[in-house]
GROMACS .gro file of C-alpha atoms in nm:
model
  453
    1MET     CA    1   6.914   6.223  10.790
    2LEU     CA    2   6.903   6.212  10.430
    3VAL     CA    3   7.120   6.547  10.358
    4GLY     CA    4   7.351   6.322  10.633
    5SER     CA    5   7.319   6.016  10.464
    6VAL     CA    6   7.412   6.153  10.114
    7LEU     CA    7   7.734   6.402  10.272
    8ARG     CA    8   7.868   6.093  10.483
    9ARG     CA    9   7.904   5.919  10.127
   10LEU     CA   10   8.032   6.221   9.915
   11LEU     CA   11   8.250   6.342  10.207
   12PRO     CA   12   8.330   6.053  10.477
   13ASN     CA   13   8.473   6.324  10.719
   14TRP     CA   14   8.245   6.599  10.665
   15ARG     CA   15   8.170   6.616  11.066
   16GLN     CA   16   8.506   6.786  11.075
   17PRO     CA   17   8.472   7.108  11.180
   18ALA     CA   18   8.706   7.307  10.892
   19ARG     CA   19   8.465   7.100  10.629
   20ILE     CA   20   8.164   7.246  10.817
   21VAL     CA   21   8.249   7.599  10.813
   22VAL     CA   22   8.350   7.555  10.434
   23LEU     CA   23   8.004   7.414  10.339
   24ALA     CA   24   7.812   7.647  10.540
   25PHE     CA   25   7.955   7.903  10.410
   26ALA     CA   26   7.936   7.767  10.040
   27LEU     CA   27   7.592   7.706  10.090
   28ALA     CA   28   7.477   8.042  10.206
   29ALA     CA   29   7.644   8.197   9.902
   30THR     CA   30   7.456   7.920   9.644
   31CYS     CA   31   7.126   8.008   9.823
   32GLY     CA   32   7.258   8.415   9.816
   33THR     CA   33   7.339   8.402   9.457
   34VAL     CA   34   6.986   8.193   9.364
   35LEU     CA   35   6.755   8.468   9.535
   36LEU     CA   36   6.989   8.770   9.363
   37MET     CA   37   6.921   8.629   9.021
   38LEU     CA   38   6.534   8.661   9.053
   39PRO     CA   39   6.376   8.955   8.859
   40VAL     CA   40   6.221   9.071   9.196
   41SER     CA   41   6.569   9.098   9.344
   42SER     CA   42   6.635   9.390   9.081
   43GLU     CA   43   6.502   9.724   8.967
   44SER     CA   44   6.478   9.671   8.660
   45GLY     CA   45   6.269   9.322   8.697
   46GLU     CA   46   6.496   9.189   8.471
   47PRO     CA   47   6.697   8.836   8.625
   48THR     CA   48   7.085   8.935   8.710
   49GLY     CA   49   7.344   8.742   8.544
   50VAL     CA   50   7.480   8.441   8.746
   51VAL     CA   51   7.833   8.577   8.771
   52ASP     CA   52   7.695   8.915   8.932
   53ALA     CA   53   7.484   8.743   9.163
   54LEU     CA   54   7.747   8.502   9.246
   55PHE     CA   55   8.002   8.793   9.336
   56THR     CA   56   7.729   9.006   9.512
   57ALA     CA   57   7.634   8.688   9.728
   58VAL     CA   58   7.981   8.587   9.812
   59SER     CA   59   8.085   8.953   9.874
   60ALA     CA   60   7.797   8.983  10.120
   61VAL     CA   61   7.809   8.677  10.315
   62CYS     CA   62   8.212   8.680  10.325
   63VAL     CA   63   8.118   9.030  10.450
   64THR     CA   64   8.344   9.188  10.217
   65GLY     CA   65   8.176   9.506  10.046
   66LEU     CA   66   8.361   9.480   9.652
   67THR     CA   67   8.039   9.535   9.441
   68VAL     CA   68   8.040   9.486   9.040
   69VAL     CA   69   7.707   9.666   9.029
   70ASP     CA   70   7.544   9.998   9.141
   71THR     CA   71   7.409   9.849   9.500
   72PRO     CA   72   7.134  10.122   9.533
   73GLY     CA   73   7.079  10.140   9.117
   74HIS     CA   74   7.055   9.809   9.022
   75TRP     CA   75   6.944   9.594   9.340
   76SER     CA   76   6.571   9.660   9.453
   77THR     CA   77   6.454   9.683   9.802
   78VAL     CA   78   6.400   9.263   9.797
   79GLY     CA   79   6.753   9.241   9.656
   80GLU     CA   80   6.929   9.499   9.931
   81VAL     CA   81   6.721   9.249  10.190
   82VAL     CA   82   6.867   8.999  10.050
   83ILE     CA   83   7.216   9.124  10.098
   84LEU     CA   84   7.152   9.271  10.424
   85GLY     CA   85   7.052   8.903  10.533
   86LEU     CA   86   7.370   8.761  10.398
   87ILE     CA   87   7.596   9.042  10.560
   88GLN     CA   88   7.396   8.982  10.891
   89LEU     CA   89   7.427   8.573  10.846
   90GLY     CA   90   7.789   8.573  10.730
   91GLY     CA   91   7.875   8.808  11.056
   92LEU     CA   92   7.750   8.567  11.296
   93GLY     CA   93   7.863   8.284  11.130
   94ILE     CA   94   8.212   8.384  11.131
   95MET     CA   95   8.206   8.492  11.475
   96THR     CA   96   8.014   8.200  11.604
   97THR     CA   97   8.241   7.932  11.414
   98ALA     CA   98   8.553   8.089  11.489
   99THR     CA   99   8.471   8.127  11.862
  100LEU     CA  100   8.344   7.785  11.882
  101LEU     CA  101   8.664   7.666  11.692
  102GLY     CA  102   8.885   7.837  11.944
  103LEU     CA  103   8.672   7.684  12.219
  104LEU     CA  104   8.685   7.317  12.078
  105VAL     CA  105   9.094   7.390  11.996
  106SER     CA  106   9.144   7.497  12.371
  107ARG     CA  107   8.931   7.210  12.502
  108ARG     CA  108   9.155   6.988  12.281
  109PHE     CA  109   9.453   7.069  12.480
  110ALA     CA  110   9.285   7.119  12.812
  111LEU     CA  111   9.341   7.471  12.846
  112ARG     CA  112   9.177   7.736  13.018
  113LEU     CA  113   8.966   7.941  12.811
  114THR     CA  114   8.802   8.283  12.844
  115LEU     CA  115   8.463   8.192  12.737
  116THR     CA  116   8.437   7.914  13.006
  117ALA     CA  117   8.523   7.968  13.397
  118GLN     CA  118   8.713   7.565  13.372
  119ALA     CA  119   8.813   7.388  13.092
  120GLU     CA  120   8.785   7.063  13.274
  121THR     CA  121   8.676   6.829  12.952
  122LYS     CA  122   8.835   6.766  12.642
  123ALA     CA  123   8.477   6.796  12.484
  124LEU     CA  124   8.287   7.083  12.325
  125ASP     CA  125   7.950   7.018  12.504
  126LEU     CA  126   7.560   7.161  12.394
  127GLY     CA  127   7.595   7.388  12.666
  128ASP     CA  128   7.877   7.590  12.578
  129ALA     CA  129   7.786   7.596  12.223
  130ARG     CA  130   7.425   7.747  12.358
  131ARG     CA  131   7.611   7.999  12.581
  132VAL     CA  132   7.858   8.107  12.269
  133VAL     CA  133   7.570   8.165  12.023
  134ARG     CA  134   7.370   8.366  12.277
  135GLY     CA  135   7.658   8.577  12.329
  136VAL     CA  136   7.730   8.631  12.003
  137VAL     CA  137   7.395   8.734  11.890
  138SER     CA  138   7.366   8.954  12.198
  139VAL     CA  139   7.670   9.151  12.133
  140SER     CA  140   7.572   9.209  11.796
  141LEU     CA  141   7.223   9.268  11.820
  142VAL     CA  142   7.309   9.549  12.083
  143PHE     CA  143   7.580   9.709  11.888
  144GLU     CA  144   7.364   9.714  11.561
  145LEU     CA  145   7.088   9.850  11.737
  146ILE     CA  146   7.271  10.141  11.906
  147VAL     CA  147   7.420  10.247  11.560
  148ALA     CA  148   7.133  10.193  11.360
  149LEU     CA  149   6.933  10.445  11.599
  150LEU     CA  150   7.219  10.686  11.580
  151LEU     CA  151   7.246  10.681  11.219
  152ALA     CA  152   6.826  10.695  11.212
  153ALA     CA  153   6.827  10.994  11.414
  154ARG     CA  154   7.073  11.167  11.209
  155PHE     CA  155   6.926  11.082  10.877
  156LEU     CA  156   6.554  11.195  11.005
  157THR     CA  157   6.719  11.513  11.159
  158GLY     CA  158   6.994  11.660  10.948
  159TYR     CA  159   6.904  11.554  10.582
  160ASP     CA  160   6.512  11.528  10.639
  161TYR     CA  161   6.443  11.146  10.528
  162ASP     CA  162   6.097  11.035  10.631
  163LEU     CA  163   6.111  10.772  10.945
  164ASP     CA  164   6.062  10.448  10.749
  165ARG     CA  165   6.384  10.587  10.528
  166ALA     CA  166   6.574  10.720  10.822
  167LEU     CA  167   6.544  10.346  10.975
  168TYR     CA  168   6.617  10.131  10.693
  169HIS     CA  169   6.930  10.343  10.600
  170GLY     CA  170   7.027  10.307  10.949
  171ILE     CA  171   6.953   9.945  11.026
  172PHE     CA  172   7.125   9.892  10.668
  173HIS     CA  173   7.450  10.054  10.772
  174ALA     CA  174   7.490   9.975  11.142
  175VAL     CA  175   7.469   9.591  11.019
  176SER     CA  176   7.703   9.630  10.742
  177ALA     CA  177   7.913   9.852  10.980
  178PHE     CA  178   7.952   9.595  11.277
  179ASN     CA  179   7.997   9.305  11.036
  180ASN     CA  180   8.257   9.485  10.836
  181ALA     CA  181   8.112   9.455  10.532
  182GLY     CA  182   8.103   9.808  10.370
  183PHE     CA  183   7.820   9.795  10.157
  184ALA     CA  184   7.648  10.135  10.144
  185LEU     CA  185   7.311  10.243   9.994
  186TYR     CA  186   7.451  10.500   9.801
  187THR     CA  187   7.610  10.526   9.454
  188ASP     CA  188   7.957  10.700   9.603
  189ASN     CA  189   7.985  10.471   9.941
  190LEU     CA  190   7.961  10.752  10.198
  191MET     CA  191   8.173  11.010  10.008
  192GLY     CA  192   7.857  11.230  10.095
  193PHE     CA  193   7.928  11.251  10.458
  194VAL     CA  194   8.272  11.296  10.436
  195THR     CA  195   8.243  11.585  10.696
  196ASP     CA  196   7.974  11.464  10.908
  197PRO     CA  197   8.088  11.325  11.228
  198TRP     CA  198   7.740  11.188  11.330
  199ILE     CA  199   7.756  10.929  11.050
  200CYS     CA  200   8.128  10.882  11.009
  201LEU     CA  201   8.186  10.820  11.381
  202PRO     CA  202   7.921  10.598  11.474
  203ILE     CA  203   7.988  10.377  11.185
  204SER     CA  204   8.367  10.385  11.249
  205VAL     CA  205   8.246  10.272  11.599
  206ALA     CA  206   8.073   9.997  11.522
  207VAL     CA  207   8.388   9.867  11.257
  208LEU     CA  208   8.597   9.854  11.595
  209ALA     CA  209   8.390   9.687  11.781
  210GLY     CA  210   8.306   9.384  11.490
  211GLY     CA  211   8.641   9.382  11.448
  212LEU     CA  212   8.789   9.287  11.791
  213GLY     CA  213   8.578   8.973  11.792
  214PHE     CA  214   8.307   8.812  12.055
  215PRO     CA  215   8.603   8.695  12.298
  216VAL     CA  216   8.743   8.988  12.364
  217TRP     CA  217   8.434   9.130  12.443
  218LEU     CA  218   8.333   8.899  12.681
  219GLU     CA  219   8.620   8.903  12.857
  220LEU     CA  220   8.593   9.281  12.883
  221TRP     CA  221   8.272   9.251  13.029
  222ARG     CA  222   8.363   9.008  13.240
  223HIS     CA  223   8.686   9.241  13.367
  224LEU     CA  224   8.448   9.537  13.415
  225ARG     CA  225   8.190   9.310  13.641
  226ARG     CA  226   8.538   9.194  13.828
  227THR     CA  227   8.484   8.818  13.749
  228ARG     CA  228   8.813   8.820  13.586
  229ARG     CA  229   9.101   9.014  13.745
  230ARG     CA  230   9.330   8.916  13.462
  231TRP     CA  231   9.351   8.989  13.075
  232SER     CA  232   9.439   8.678  12.900
  233MET     CA  233   9.707   8.708  12.670
  234HIS     CA  234   9.462   8.693  12.348
  235VAL     CA  235   9.302   9.027  12.485
  236LYS     CA  236   9.597   9.180  12.563
  237ILE     CA  237   9.776   9.104  12.215
  238THR     CA  238   9.433   9.235  12.035
  239VAL     CA  239   9.357   9.518  12.214
  240LEU     CA  240   9.714   9.639  12.235
  241THR     CA  241   9.816   9.568  11.834
  242THR     CA  242   9.460   9.703  11.729
  243SER     CA  243   9.535  10.038  11.930
  244LEU     CA  244   9.879  10.073  11.759
  245LEU     CA  245   9.758   9.997  11.418
  246LEU     CA  246   9.454  10.234  11.434
  247VAL     CA  247   9.695  10.540  11.551
  248ALA     CA  248   9.956  10.451  11.276
  249GLY     CA  249   9.744  10.401  11.010
  250VAL     CA  250   9.503  10.711  11.092
  251ALA     CA  251   9.860  10.957  11.119
  252VAL     CA  252  10.017  10.811  10.797
  253ILE     CA  253   9.705  10.829  10.607
  254THR     CA  254   9.597  11.177  10.696
  255ILE     CA  255   9.955  11.290  10.678
  256ALA     CA  256  10.013  11.153  10.337
  257GLU     CA  257   9.678  11.313  10.218
  258TRP     CA  258   9.664  11.624  10.395
  259ASN     CA  259   9.775  11.854  10.093
  260ASN     CA  260   9.639  11.626   9.813
  261PRO     CA  261   9.383  11.831   9.631
  262GLU     CA  262   9.189  11.529   9.519
  263THR     CA  263   9.100  11.369   9.866
  264LEU     CA  264   9.207  11.588  10.185
  265GLY     CA  265   9.335  11.884  10.057
  266GLY     CA  266   8.973  12.078  10.011
  267PHE     CA  267   8.874  12.014  10.354
  268SER     CA  268   8.947  12.241  10.676
  269ALA     CA  269   9.147  12.093  10.930
  270GLY     CA  270   8.878  11.946  11.124
  271GLY     CA  271   8.714  11.744  10.810
  272LYS     CA  272   9.068  11.648  10.743
  273LEU     CA  273   9.118  11.478  11.075
  274LEU     CA  274   8.779  11.312  11.045
  275ALA     CA  275   8.830  11.170  10.711
  276GLY     CA  276   9.192  11.069  10.767
  277PHE     CA  277   9.067  10.881  11.108
  278PHE     CA  278   8.749  10.734  10.886
  279HIS     CA  279   9.027  10.605  10.649
  280GLY     CA  280   9.228  10.476  10.928
  281VAL     CA  281   8.935  10.258  11.075
  282MET     CA  282   8.828  10.121  10.759
  283PRO     CA  283   9.111   9.903  10.650
  284ARG     CA  284   9.035   9.725  10.963
  285THR     CA  285   8.818   9.559  10.754
  286ALA     CA  286   8.528   9.748  10.627
  287GLY     CA  287   8.509   9.846  10.294
  288PHE     CA  288   8.312  10.204  10.358
  289ASN     CA  289   8.482  10.533  10.173
  290SER     CA  290   8.418  10.877  10.216
  291LEU     CA  291   8.699  10.979   9.980
  292ASP     CA  292   8.783  10.849   9.617
  293MET     CA  293   9.063  10.583   9.700
  294GLY     CA  294   9.142  10.611   9.339
  295GLU     CA  295   9.296  10.942   9.376
  296MET     CA  296   9.492  10.869   9.662
  297GLU     CA  297   9.863  10.889   9.648
  298SER     CA  298  10.064  10.528   9.594
  299GLY     CA  299  10.187  10.564   9.938
  300THR     CA  300   9.855  10.572  10.117
  301LEU     CA  301   9.731  10.246   9.906
  302LEU     CA  302  10.029  10.035  10.008
  303VAL     CA  303   9.986  10.150  10.351
  304THR     CA  304   9.630  10.075  10.326
  305ASP     CA  305   9.739   9.773  10.138
  306ILE     CA  306   9.922   9.619  10.486
  307LEU     CA  307   9.685   9.716  10.723
  308MET     CA  308   9.389   9.554  10.504
  309PHE     CA  309   9.661   9.223  10.514
  310ILE     CA  310   9.680   9.237  10.866
  311GLY     CA  311   9.317   9.279  10.933
  312GLY     CA  312   9.123   9.262  11.275
  313GLY     CA  313   9.095   9.039  11.539
  314SER     CA  314   9.027   8.698  11.583
  315ALA     CA  315   8.669   8.523  11.593
  316GLY     CA  316   8.535   8.878  11.500
  317THR     CA  317   8.396   8.997  11.152
  318ALA     CA  318   8.704   9.170  11.021
  319GLY     CA  319   8.922   8.975  10.786
  320GLY     CA  320   9.264   8.946  10.736
  321ILE     CA  321   9.545   8.716  10.888
  322LYS     CA  322   9.432   8.848  11.203
  323VAL     CA  323   9.608   9.105  11.454
  324THR     CA  324   9.688   8.809  11.666
  325THR     CA  325   9.877   8.627  11.408
  326PHE     CA  326  10.104   8.974  11.312
  327ALA     CA  327  10.155   9.056  11.680
  328LEU     CA  328  10.294   8.668  11.751
  329LEU     CA  329  10.525   8.664  11.445
  330ALA     CA  330  10.655   9.042  11.553
  331PHE     CA  331  10.717   8.867  11.880
  332VAL     CA  332  10.886   8.559  11.767
  333ILE     CA  333  11.136   8.815  11.561
  334TYR     CA  334  11.225   8.991  11.851
  335ALA     CA  335  11.290   8.701  12.034
  336GLU     CA  336  11.515   8.582  11.769
  337VAL     CA  337  11.698   8.871  11.726
  338ARG     CA  338  11.784   8.903  12.057
  339GLY     CA  339  11.876   8.519  12.058
  340GLU     CA  340  11.644   8.391  12.280
  341PRO     CA  341  11.607   8.025  12.287
  342SER     CA  342  11.219   8.075  12.357
  343VAL     CA  343  10.915   8.326  12.319
  344HIS     CA  344  10.789   8.495  12.589
  345VAL     CA  345  10.467   8.723  12.552
  346PHE     CA  346  10.349   8.910  12.848
  347GLY     CA  347  10.477   8.683  13.071
  348ARG     CA  348  10.393   8.377  12.903
  349LYS     CA  349  10.580   8.122  12.724
  350LEU     CA  350  10.445   8.086  12.345
  351PRO     CA  351  10.448   7.752  12.240
  352ALA     CA  352  10.654   7.629  11.929
  353THR     CA  353  10.289   7.471  11.761
  354VAL     CA  354  10.127   7.826  11.788
  355GLN     CA  355  10.438   7.988  11.647
  356ARG     CA  356  10.450   7.774  11.314
  357GLN     CA  357  10.089   7.780  11.292
  358ALA     CA  358  10.085   8.177  11.249
  359LEU     CA  359  10.415   8.147  11.035
  360THR     CA  360  10.140   7.905  10.795
  361VAL     CA  361   9.871   8.101  10.788
  362ALA     CA  362  10.053   8.421  10.711
  363LEU     CA  363  10.324   8.270  10.439
  364LEU     CA  364   9.974   8.130  10.296
  365SER     CA  365   9.799   8.401  10.305
  366VAL     CA  366  10.101   8.595  10.090
  367ALA     CA  367  10.077   8.296   9.814
  368ALA     CA  368   9.735   8.367   9.775
  369VAL     CA  369   9.778   8.746   9.713
  370VAL     CA  370  10.039   8.705   9.529
  371SER     CA  371   9.871   8.411   9.286
  372GLY     CA  372   9.527   8.661   9.310
  373THR     CA  373   9.715   8.955   9.160
  374LEU     CA  374   9.935   8.753   8.885
  375LEU     CA  375   9.580   8.635   8.743
  376LEU     CA  376   9.418   8.975   8.755
  377LEU     CA  377   9.730   9.094   8.598
  378THR     CA  378   9.679   8.822   8.320
  379LEU     CA  379   9.316   8.902   8.326
  380SER     CA  380   9.330   9.261   8.309
  381PRO     CA  381   9.471   9.573   8.161
  382PHE     CA  382   9.520   9.785   8.456
  383ARG     CA  383   9.844   9.872   8.666
  384ILE     CA  384   9.969   9.648   8.940
  385GLU     CA  385   9.903   9.909   9.218
  386SER     CA  386   9.551   9.887   9.175
  387VAL     CA  387   9.525   9.509   9.076
  388LEU     CA  388   9.739   9.455   9.414
  389PHE     CA  389   9.464   9.664   9.605
  390GLU     CA  390   9.187   9.465   9.484
  391ALA     CA  391   9.323   9.089   9.539
  392VAL     CA  392   9.476   9.221   9.867
  393SER     CA  393   9.105   9.405   9.967
  394ALA     CA  394   8.930   9.097   9.850
  395PHE     CA  395   9.171   8.851  10.037
  396ALA     CA  396   9.128   9.056  10.330
  397THR     CA  397   8.740   9.068  10.305
  398VAL     CA  398   8.774   9.438  10.303
  399GLY     CA  399   8.584   9.574  10.042
  400LEU     CA  400   8.782   9.864   9.961
  401SER     CA  401   8.843   9.974   9.586
  402THR     CA  402   9.008  10.183   9.328
  403GLY     CA  403   8.708  10.155   9.123
  404ILE     CA  404   8.842   9.897   8.869
  405THR     CA  405   8.599   9.605   9.015
  406PRO     CA  406   8.327   9.659   8.763
  407GLU     CA  407   8.529   9.673   8.461
  408LEU     CA  408   8.704   9.368   8.532
  409ASN     CA  409   8.577   9.059   8.302
  410SER     CA  410   8.391   8.796   8.430
  411ALA     CA  411   8.690   8.574   8.429
  412ALA     CA  412   8.882   8.824   8.691
  413HIS     CA  413   8.535   8.905   8.907
  414LEU     CA  414   8.553   8.487   8.963
  415VAL     CA  415   8.915   8.549   9.083
  416LEU     CA  416   8.814   8.789   9.327
  417VAL     CA  417   8.531   8.571   9.431
  418VAL     CA  418   8.768   8.270   9.501
  419LEU     CA  419   8.983   8.516   9.708
  420MET     CA  420   8.679   8.669   9.898
  421PHE     CA  421   8.597   8.290   9.974
  422LEU     CA  422   8.942   8.182  10.071
  423GLY     CA  423   9.012   8.475  10.256
  424ARG     CA  424   8.701   8.464  10.467
  425VAL     CA  425   8.703   8.075  10.583
  426GLY     CA  426   9.081   8.011  10.538
  427PRO     CA  427   9.251   8.152  10.792
  428ILE     CA  428   8.958   8.013  11.026
  429THR     CA  429   8.984   7.638  10.909
  430LEU     CA  430   9.322   7.663  10.850
  431ALA     CA  431   9.410   7.747  11.215
  432SER     CA  432   9.182   7.533  11.383
  433ALA     CA  433   9.300   7.228  11.176
  434LEU     CA  434   9.651   7.292  11.244
  435ALA     CA  435   9.565   7.288  11.613
  436LEU     CA  436   9.371   6.999  11.609
  437ARG     CA  437   9.579   6.807  11.407
  438GLU     CA  438   9.881   6.855  11.609
  439ARG     CA  439  10.078   6.499  11.733
  440THR     CA  440  10.365   6.398  11.903
  441ARG     CA  441  10.659   6.216  11.714
  442ARG     CA  442  10.772   5.881  11.864
  443TYR     CA  443  11.129   5.980  11.763
  444GLU     CA  444  11.355   6.267  11.613
  445LEU     CA  445  11.612   6.270  11.336
  446PRO     CA  446  11.935   6.395  11.388
  447GLU     CA  447  11.973   6.746  11.358
  448GLU     CA  448  12.162   6.951  11.102
  449ARG     CA  449  12.159   7.329  10.994
  450PRO     CA  450  12.150   7.463  10.662
  451ILE     CA  451  12.283   7.834  10.591
  452VAL     CA  452  12.009   8.068  10.658
  453GLY     CA  453  12.042   8.432  10.510
   0.00000   0.00000   0.00000
């Protein structure tokens, strides 16, 4: 009651869904920062500086994976558990809130939604929310448990870890992978396992699973149970675009780095294919790396920039503008090039409002990345290639880095903090706010066409 009263005074419209999401993530990041600043959270027993603690907390709760300090070297077990908790909280929070907002938007327009059998009302009732929360938690825990057991078994049998350490490392990396966080308990991330398929493949599968999104998994499950015979447009777009980007990313990165002696050049053909596949998956958006990103070719970094910016599926743990946004814009361009008066996708007409929302999310995201890159260039001595990569990685909540993050000053770290936070909550809140604010005009002004191009 007291908190609600204070919020009503400070923010009269705090009950709006978009504001609740922002406040929730800000509160989680603040609590995480305080916990990580405690002496017990560091290996040295000394308090961690506020900027380093804030950066790590935001990176964890926004499931990014960028780091300014060595995760296993700086943080104690308590600090690592705090980071793990923030990752889990952030991943569940994003999947739950994004799904609920999608449900709310769909109910707002009285449309049938894949999460419910029939959308008969325009309100989101408590039963729907409970089903969504239970579903998200169940999907997350099932994937995390399976991957954790596979990784623990490999650590136990292949690397002579004792049982407790194997389970701890298995759980940590499974949660980090499914939530697309990219935090690892090794100084070189996963470079020590570059040719180990029993480590790289389960983590890759977890990253892809988390990046698809809860609505997709629910509909696929219902399809298997034959309660739904036809895939929705959202599932078709998500699965198809993710598959195409995955194949293209793996192929381009593997080919570009095949003879690079600093990356794939020294491995066998099998090792090259495994490492190429792993690094084709990670821009989906998880920050794990089994190769030195700083030694990759310029073309590889550019392709990775593009894949990171696009990101994964809506209502999933991946970041970026989302594959649905990218695909819808591609369909709009295709229709315009063909001179068609409307946009059709998989036998359905795409509303003009959805087209404008996709364009708005994409262009504002471009503006955020460009602004962040300019600020980082001003605050650091590094080349634009590395700075752009860092900015895209932060905004798309990926966590991949060419290695310059720890070398940036505090001001640059704060710029990355803002980019991570905007990239995590921005696209979701913006898209839902645009949809919920839609209204009809009572009149139209005379039409006039400016010159384009």
